[in-house]
mmCIF file of C-alpha atoms in Angstrom:
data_model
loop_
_atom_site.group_PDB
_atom_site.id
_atom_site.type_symbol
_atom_site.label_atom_id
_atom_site.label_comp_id
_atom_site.label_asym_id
_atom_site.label_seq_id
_atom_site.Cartn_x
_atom_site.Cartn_y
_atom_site.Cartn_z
ATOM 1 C CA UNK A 1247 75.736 87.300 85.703
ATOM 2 C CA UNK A 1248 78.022 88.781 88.029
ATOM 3 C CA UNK A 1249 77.482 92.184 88.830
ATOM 4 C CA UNK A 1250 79.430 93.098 92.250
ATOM 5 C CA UNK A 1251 82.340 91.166 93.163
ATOM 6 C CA UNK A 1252 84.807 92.073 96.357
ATOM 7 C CA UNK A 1253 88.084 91.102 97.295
ATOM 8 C CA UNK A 1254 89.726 91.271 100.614
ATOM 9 C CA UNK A 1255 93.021 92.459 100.658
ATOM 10 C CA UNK A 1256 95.000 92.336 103.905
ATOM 11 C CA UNK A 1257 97.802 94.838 102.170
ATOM 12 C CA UNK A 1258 100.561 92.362 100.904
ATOM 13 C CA UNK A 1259 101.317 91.295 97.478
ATOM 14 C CA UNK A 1260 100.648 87.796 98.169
ATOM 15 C CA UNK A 1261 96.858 88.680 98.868
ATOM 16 C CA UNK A 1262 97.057 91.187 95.886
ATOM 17 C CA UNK A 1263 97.900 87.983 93.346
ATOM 18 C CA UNK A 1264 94.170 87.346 93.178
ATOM 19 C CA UNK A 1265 93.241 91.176 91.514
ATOM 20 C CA UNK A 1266 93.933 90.000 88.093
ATOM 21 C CA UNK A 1267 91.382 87.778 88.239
ATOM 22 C CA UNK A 1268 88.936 90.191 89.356
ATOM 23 C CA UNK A 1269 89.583 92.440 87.096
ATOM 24 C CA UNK A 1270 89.531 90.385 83.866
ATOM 25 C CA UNK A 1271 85.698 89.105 86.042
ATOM 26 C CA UNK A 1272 84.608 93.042 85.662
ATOM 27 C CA UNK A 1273 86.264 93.602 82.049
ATOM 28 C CA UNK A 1274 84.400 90.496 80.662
ATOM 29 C CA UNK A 1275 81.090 91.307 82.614
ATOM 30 C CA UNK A 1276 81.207 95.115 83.653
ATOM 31 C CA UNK A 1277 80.782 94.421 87.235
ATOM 32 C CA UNK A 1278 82.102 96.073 90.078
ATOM 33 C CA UNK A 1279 84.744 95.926 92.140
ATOM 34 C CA UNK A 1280 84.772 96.551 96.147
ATOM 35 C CA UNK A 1281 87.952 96.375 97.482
ATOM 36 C CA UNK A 1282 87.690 95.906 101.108
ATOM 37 C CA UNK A 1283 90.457 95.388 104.393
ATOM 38 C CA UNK A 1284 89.388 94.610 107.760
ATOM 39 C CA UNK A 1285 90.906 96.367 110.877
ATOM 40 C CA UNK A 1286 90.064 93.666 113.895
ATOM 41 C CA UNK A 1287 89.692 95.561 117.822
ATOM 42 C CA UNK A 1288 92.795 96.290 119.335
ATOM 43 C CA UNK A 1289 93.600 94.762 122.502
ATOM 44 C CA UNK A 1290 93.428 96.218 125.749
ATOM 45 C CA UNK A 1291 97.140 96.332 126.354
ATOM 46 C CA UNK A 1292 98.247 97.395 123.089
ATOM 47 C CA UNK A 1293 99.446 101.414 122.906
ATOM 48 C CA UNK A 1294 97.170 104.121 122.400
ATOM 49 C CA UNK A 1295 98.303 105.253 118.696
ATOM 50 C CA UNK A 1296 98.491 101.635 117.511
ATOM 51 C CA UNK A 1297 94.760 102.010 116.463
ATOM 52 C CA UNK A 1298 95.089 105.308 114.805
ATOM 53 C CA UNK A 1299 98.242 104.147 113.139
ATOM 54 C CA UNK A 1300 96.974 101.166 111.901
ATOM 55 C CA UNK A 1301 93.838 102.982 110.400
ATOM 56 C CA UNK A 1302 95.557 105.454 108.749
ATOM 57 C CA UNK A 1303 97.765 102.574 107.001
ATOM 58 C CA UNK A 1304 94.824 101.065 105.878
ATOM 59 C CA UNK A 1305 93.086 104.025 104.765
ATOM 60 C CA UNK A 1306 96.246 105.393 102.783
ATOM 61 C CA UNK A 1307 96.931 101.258 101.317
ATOM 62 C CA UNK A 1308 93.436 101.282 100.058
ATOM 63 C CA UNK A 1309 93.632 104.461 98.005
ATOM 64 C CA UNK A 1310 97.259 103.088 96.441
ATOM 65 C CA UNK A 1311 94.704 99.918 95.250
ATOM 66 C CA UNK A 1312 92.337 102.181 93.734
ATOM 67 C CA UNK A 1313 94.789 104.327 91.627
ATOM 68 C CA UNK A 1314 97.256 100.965 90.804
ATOM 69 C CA UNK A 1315 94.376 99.094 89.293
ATOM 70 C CA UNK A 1316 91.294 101.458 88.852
ATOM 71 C CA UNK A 1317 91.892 101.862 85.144
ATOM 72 C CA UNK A 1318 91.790 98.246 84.588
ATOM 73 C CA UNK A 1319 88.586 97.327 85.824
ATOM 74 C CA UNK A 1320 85.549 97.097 83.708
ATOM 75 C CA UNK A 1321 82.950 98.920 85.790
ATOM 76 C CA UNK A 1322 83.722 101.203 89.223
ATOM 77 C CA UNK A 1323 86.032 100.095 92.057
ATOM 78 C CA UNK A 1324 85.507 101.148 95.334
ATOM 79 C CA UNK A 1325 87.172 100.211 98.411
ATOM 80 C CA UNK A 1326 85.966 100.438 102.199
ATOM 81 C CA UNK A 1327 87.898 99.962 105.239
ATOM 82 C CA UNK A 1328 85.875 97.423 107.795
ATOM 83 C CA UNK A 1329 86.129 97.370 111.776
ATOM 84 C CA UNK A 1330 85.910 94.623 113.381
ATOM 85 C CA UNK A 1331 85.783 90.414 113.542
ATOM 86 C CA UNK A 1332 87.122 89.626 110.211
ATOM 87 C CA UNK A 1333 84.570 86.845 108.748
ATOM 88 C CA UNK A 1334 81.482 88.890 110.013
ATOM 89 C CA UNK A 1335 82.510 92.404 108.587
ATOM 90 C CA UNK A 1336 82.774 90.620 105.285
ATOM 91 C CA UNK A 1337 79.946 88.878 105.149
ATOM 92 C CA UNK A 1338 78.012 91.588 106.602
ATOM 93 C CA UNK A 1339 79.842 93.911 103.903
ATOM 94 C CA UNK A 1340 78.651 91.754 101.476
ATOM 95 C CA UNK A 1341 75.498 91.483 102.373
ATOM 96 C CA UNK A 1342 75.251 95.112 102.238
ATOM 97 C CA UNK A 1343 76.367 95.163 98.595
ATOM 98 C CA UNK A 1344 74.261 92.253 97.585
ATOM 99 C CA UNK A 1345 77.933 91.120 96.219
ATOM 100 C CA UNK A 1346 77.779 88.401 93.580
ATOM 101 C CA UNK A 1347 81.157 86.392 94.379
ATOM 102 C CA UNK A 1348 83.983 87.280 96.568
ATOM 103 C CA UNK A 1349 87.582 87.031 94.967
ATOM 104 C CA UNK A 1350 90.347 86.260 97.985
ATOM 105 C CA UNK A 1351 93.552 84.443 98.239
ATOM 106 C CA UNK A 1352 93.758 81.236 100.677
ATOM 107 C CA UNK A 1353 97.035 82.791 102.512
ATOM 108 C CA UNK A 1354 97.988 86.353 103.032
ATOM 109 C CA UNK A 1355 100.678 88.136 104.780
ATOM 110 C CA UNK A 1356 98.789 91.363 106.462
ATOM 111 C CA UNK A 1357 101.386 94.515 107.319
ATOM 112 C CA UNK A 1358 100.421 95.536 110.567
ATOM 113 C CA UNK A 1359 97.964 92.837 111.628
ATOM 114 C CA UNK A 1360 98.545 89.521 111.983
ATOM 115 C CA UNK A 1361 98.009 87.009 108.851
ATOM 116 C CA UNK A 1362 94.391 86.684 108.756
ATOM 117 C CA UNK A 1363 93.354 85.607 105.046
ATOM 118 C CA UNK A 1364 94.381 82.272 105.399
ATOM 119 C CA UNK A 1365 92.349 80.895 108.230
ATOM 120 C CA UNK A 1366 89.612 84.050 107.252
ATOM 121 C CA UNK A 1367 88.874 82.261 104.069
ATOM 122 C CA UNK A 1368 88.252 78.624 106.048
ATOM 123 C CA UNK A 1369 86.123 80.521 108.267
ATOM 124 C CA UNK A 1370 84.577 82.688 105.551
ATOM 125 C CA UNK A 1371 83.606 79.246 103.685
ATOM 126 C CA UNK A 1372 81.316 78.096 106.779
ATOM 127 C CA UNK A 1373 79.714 81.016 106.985
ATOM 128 C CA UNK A 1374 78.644 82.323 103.344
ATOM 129 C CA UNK A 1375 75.675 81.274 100.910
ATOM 130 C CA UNK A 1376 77.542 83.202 98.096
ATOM 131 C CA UNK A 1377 80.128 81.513 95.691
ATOM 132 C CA UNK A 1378 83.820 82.301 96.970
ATOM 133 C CA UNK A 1379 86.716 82.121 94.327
ATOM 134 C CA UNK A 1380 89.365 81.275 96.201
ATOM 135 C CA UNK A 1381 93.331 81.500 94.554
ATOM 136 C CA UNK A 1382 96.331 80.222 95.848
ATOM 137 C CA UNK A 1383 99.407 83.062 95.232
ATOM 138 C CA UNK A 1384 102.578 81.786 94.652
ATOM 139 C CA UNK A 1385 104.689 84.374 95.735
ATOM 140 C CA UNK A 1386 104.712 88.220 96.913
ATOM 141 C CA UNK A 1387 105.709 89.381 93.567
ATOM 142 C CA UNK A 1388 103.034 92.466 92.152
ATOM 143 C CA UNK A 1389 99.970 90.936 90.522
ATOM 144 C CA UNK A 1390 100.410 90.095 86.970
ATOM 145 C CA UNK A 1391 99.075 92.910 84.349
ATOM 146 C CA UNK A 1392 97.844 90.170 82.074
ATOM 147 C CA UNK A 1393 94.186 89.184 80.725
ATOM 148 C CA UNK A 1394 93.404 86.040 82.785
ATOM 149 C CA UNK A 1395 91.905 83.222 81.275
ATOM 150 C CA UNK A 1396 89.920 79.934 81.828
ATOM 151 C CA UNK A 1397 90.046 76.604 79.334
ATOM 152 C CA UNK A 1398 89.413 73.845 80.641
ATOM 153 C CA UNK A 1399 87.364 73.771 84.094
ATOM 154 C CA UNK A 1400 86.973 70.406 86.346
ATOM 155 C CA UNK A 1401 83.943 70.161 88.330
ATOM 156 C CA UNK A 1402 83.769 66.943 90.741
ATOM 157 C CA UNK A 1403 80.491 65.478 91.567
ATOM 158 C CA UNK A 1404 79.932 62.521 93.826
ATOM 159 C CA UNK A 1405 75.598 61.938 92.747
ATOM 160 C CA UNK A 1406 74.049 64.183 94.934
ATOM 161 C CA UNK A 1407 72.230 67.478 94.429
ATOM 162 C CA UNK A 1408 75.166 69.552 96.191
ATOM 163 C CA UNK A 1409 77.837 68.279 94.024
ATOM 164 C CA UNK A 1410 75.435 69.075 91.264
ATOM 165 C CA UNK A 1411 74.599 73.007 92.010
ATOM 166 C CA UNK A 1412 78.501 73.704 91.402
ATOM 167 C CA UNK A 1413 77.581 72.762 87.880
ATOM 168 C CA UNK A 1414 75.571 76.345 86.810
ATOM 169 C CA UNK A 1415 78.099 78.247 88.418
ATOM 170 C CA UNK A 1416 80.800 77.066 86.392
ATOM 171 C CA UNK A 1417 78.911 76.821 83.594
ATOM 172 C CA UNK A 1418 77.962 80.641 84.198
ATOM 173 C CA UNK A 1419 81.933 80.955 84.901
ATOM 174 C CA UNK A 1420 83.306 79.092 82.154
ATOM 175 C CA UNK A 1421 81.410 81.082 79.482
ATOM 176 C CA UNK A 1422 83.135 84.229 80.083
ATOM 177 C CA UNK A 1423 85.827 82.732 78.753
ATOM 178 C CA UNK A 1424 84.239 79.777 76.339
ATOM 179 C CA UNK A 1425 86.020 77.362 78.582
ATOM 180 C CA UNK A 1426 85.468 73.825 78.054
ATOM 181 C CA UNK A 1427 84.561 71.566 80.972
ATOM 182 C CA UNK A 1428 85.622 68.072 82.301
ATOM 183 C CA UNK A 1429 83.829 66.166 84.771
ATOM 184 C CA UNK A 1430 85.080 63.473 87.456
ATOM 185 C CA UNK A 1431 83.690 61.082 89.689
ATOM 186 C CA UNK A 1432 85.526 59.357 92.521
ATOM 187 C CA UNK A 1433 85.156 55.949 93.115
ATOM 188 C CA UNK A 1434 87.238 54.716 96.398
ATOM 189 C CA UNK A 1435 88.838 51.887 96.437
ATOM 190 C CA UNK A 1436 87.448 49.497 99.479
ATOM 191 C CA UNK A 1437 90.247 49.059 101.272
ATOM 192 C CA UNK A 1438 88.667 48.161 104.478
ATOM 193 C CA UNK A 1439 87.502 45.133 102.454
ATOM 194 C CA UNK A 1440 91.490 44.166 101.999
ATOM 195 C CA UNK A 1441 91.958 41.889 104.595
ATOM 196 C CA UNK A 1442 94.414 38.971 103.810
ATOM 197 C CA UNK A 1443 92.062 37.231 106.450
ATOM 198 C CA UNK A 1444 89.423 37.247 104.889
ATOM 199 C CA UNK A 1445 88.251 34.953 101.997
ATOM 200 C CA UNK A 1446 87.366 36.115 98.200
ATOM 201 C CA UNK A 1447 88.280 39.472 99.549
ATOM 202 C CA UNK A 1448 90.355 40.215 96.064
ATOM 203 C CA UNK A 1449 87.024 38.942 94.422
ATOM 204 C CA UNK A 1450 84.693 40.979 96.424
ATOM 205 C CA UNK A 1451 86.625 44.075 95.773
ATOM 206 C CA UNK A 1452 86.950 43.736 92.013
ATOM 207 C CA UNK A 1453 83.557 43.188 91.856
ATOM 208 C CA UNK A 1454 82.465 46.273 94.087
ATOM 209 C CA UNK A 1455 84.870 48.512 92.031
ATOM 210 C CA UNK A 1456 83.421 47.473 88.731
ATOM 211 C CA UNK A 1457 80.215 47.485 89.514
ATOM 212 C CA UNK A 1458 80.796 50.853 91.097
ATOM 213 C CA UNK A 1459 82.691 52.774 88.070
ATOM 214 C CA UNK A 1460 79.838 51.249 85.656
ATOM 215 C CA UNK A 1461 77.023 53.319 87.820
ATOM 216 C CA UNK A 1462 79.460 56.298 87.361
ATOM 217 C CA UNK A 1463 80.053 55.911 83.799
ATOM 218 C CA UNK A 1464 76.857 56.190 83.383
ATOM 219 C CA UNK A 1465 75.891 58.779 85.824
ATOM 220 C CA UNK A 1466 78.396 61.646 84.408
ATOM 221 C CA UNK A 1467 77.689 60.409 80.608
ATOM 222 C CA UNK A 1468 74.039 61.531 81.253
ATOM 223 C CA UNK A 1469 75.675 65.106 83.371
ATOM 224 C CA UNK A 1470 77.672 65.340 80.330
ATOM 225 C CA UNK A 1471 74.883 64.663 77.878
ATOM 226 C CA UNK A 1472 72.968 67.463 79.167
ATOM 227 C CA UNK A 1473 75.498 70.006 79.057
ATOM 228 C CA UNK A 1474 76.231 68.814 75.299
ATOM 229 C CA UNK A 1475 72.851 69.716 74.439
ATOM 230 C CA UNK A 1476 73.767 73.306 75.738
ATOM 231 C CA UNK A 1477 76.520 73.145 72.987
ATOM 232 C CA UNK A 1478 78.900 72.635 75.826
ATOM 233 C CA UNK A 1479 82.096 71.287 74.906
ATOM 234 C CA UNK A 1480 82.534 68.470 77.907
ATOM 235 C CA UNK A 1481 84.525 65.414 78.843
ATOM 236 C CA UNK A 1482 84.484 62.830 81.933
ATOM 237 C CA UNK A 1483 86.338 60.281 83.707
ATOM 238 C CA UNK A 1484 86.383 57.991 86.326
ATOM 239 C CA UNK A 1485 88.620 57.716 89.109
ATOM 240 C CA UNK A 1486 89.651 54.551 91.043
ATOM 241 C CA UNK A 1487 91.680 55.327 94.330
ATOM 242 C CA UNK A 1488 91.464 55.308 97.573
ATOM 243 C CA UNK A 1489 91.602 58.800 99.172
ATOM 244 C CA UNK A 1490 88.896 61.226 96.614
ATOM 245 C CA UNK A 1491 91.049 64.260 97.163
ATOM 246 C CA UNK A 1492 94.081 62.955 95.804
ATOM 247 C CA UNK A 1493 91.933 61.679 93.012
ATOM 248 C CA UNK A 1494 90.527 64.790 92.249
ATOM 249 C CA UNK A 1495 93.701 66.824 92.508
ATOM 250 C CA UNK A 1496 95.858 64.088 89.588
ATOM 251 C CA UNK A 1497 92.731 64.176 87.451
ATOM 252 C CA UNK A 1498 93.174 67.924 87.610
ATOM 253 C CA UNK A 1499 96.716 67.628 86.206
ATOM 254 C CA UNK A 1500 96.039 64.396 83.873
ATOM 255 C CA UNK A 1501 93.465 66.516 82.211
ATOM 256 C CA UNK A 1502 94.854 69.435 81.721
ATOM 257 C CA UNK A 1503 92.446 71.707 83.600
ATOM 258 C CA UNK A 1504 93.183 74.896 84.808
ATOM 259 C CA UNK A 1505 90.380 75.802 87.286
ATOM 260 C CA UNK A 1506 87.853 73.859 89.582
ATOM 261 C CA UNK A 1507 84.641 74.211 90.946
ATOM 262 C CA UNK A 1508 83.141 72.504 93.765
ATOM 263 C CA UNK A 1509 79.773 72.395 95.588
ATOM 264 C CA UNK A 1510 80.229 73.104 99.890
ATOM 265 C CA UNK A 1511 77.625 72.502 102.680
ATOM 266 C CA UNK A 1512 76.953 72.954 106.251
ATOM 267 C CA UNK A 1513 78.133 76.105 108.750
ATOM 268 C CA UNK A 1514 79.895 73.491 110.947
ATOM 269 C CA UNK A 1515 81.606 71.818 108.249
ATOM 270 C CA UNK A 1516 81.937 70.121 104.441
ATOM 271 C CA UNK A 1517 79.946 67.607 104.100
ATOM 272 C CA UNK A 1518 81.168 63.962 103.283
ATOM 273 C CA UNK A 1519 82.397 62.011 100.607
ATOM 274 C CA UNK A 1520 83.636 64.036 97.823
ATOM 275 C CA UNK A 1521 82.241 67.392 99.483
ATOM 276 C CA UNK A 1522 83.492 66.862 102.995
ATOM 277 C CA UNK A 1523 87.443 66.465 104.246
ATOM 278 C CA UNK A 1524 87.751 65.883 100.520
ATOM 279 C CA UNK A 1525 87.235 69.672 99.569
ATOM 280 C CA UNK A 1526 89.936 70.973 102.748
ATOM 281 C CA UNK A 1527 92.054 68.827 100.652
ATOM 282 C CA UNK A 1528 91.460 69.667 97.165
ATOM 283 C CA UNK A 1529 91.643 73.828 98.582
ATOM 284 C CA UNK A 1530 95.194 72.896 100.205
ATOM 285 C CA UNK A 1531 96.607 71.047 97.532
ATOM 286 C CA UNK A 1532 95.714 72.747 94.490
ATOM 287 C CA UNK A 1533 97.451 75.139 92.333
ATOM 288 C CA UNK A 1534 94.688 76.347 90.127
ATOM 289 C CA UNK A 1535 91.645 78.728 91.228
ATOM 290 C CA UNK A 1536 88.977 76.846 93.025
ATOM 291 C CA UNK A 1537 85.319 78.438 92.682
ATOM 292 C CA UNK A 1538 83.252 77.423 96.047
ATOM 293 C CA UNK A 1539 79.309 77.271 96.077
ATOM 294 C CA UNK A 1540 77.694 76.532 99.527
ATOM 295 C CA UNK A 1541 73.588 76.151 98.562
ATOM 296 C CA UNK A 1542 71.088 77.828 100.775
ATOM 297 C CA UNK A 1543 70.504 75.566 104.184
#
């Protein structure tokens, strides 16, 4: 159950589109909420009040967070303003806090800094153990006052144990909100195999496809299975296509889902199939929250 959960802000609106979410996360659960912005080192050439400036800024933007949304949380909110490299305050931060998930937007517009939450949450990805709810703004209008909610939640899995482990924590996500759950499994289509040159190649395909689909049929009707004996309510399908991200992000819309949740791995990168360039794809090209689990190396 979540009981601390932080969000960067980098002090726009666009970064600030991911607080309702939070909130409704410590309303439903009573956790807490850190609110946290990062001032990086100032370089050598830049002006001697720049630093105290920009501190200042932060300091007085964090205490206009607390009173905006204080009221609205379910536990306490707190806020702390972090010196330093970006990704390593946060996770150290974190750390610290023994934080539960960490709520941040994929893009963000900072005031007196450069733009860091974009490229901060890539980074932030490779480095954390700790789930990471990650949500796309669509603007740099003020956060919505609204209750969010979850109903239907897509979790891909490709057979492994990784893709698997994303399963309890949207399980433990969707039944804040009594969500129901649909699971997909990628099958790509062999289109190496497609030469005109080479004979039965139609044949070998249709048979590799079918055969292929059948295994993972059968493999989520046994994930779904077990999550109907939890008196989970839980649907599946198959995809056919060639690029898995794309297949993943039309099953999203064809089904009606409104969140995802996807297993990560590796501090240098994703790892492959579904979980590796896949995921980079699915997190660019999606317009629903995304909760990311990396398991323990």
């Amino acid at each position: 159950m979540y009981r601390q959960i932080m969000v960067p802000l980098d002090g726009s609106r666009f970064a600030e589109s991911v607080l309702p979410i939070a909130l409704s996360l410590s309303r439903r659960t009573g956790a807490s909420i850190h609110v946290v912005t990062v001032q990086e080192p100032i370089p050598s050439f830049a002006y001697d009040e720049w630093e105290t400036a920009a501190g200042e800024w932060s300091e007085a933007y964090l205490k206009s967070v607390l009173e905006r949304f204080r009221t609205k949380a379910g536990g306490e909110m707190t806020t702390r303003l972090l010196t330093g490299h970006v990704v390593e305050s946060l996770e150290a931060e974190a750390e610290e806090r023994s934080v539960d998930v960490v709520v941040m937007a994929t893009h963000g517009r900072g005031a007196f800094s450069r733009a860091w939450l974009g490229s901060v949450a890539d980074a932030y990805l490779h480095r954390t153990e700790r789930p990471v709810l990650l949500v796309r703004p669509e603007g740099d209008e003020a956060p919505a006052t609204e209750d969010f909610a979850v109903k239907r939640i897509l979790v891909p899995l490709d057979g492994t144990d990784i893709s698997e482990s994303a399963l309890d924590y949207a399980i433990e996500f969707g039944s804040l909100f009594g969500a129901e759950y649909h699971l997909v499994r990628v099958v790509p289509y062999p289109m190496q195999f497609t030469s005109p040159y080479l004979p039965h190649t139609m044949q070998m395909n249709q048979q590799f496809v079918t055969e292929a689909k059948a295994a993972a049929d059968e493999y989520l009707e046994a994930q779904a299975g077990r999550m109907r004996e939890r008196d989970l309510s839980v649907s599946f399908c198959t995809v056919v296509v060639p690029q898995p991200g794309h297949g993943i992000l039309s099953e999203l819309d064809e089904a009606g889902c409104d969140f995802l949740a996807m297993a990560t791995h590796g501090r240098a990168g994703l790892t492959r199939a579904i979980l590796g360039s896949t995921t980079d794809k699915v997190i660019r090209g999606t317009h629903v929250p995304i909760l990311l689990h990396r398991p323990a190396s």
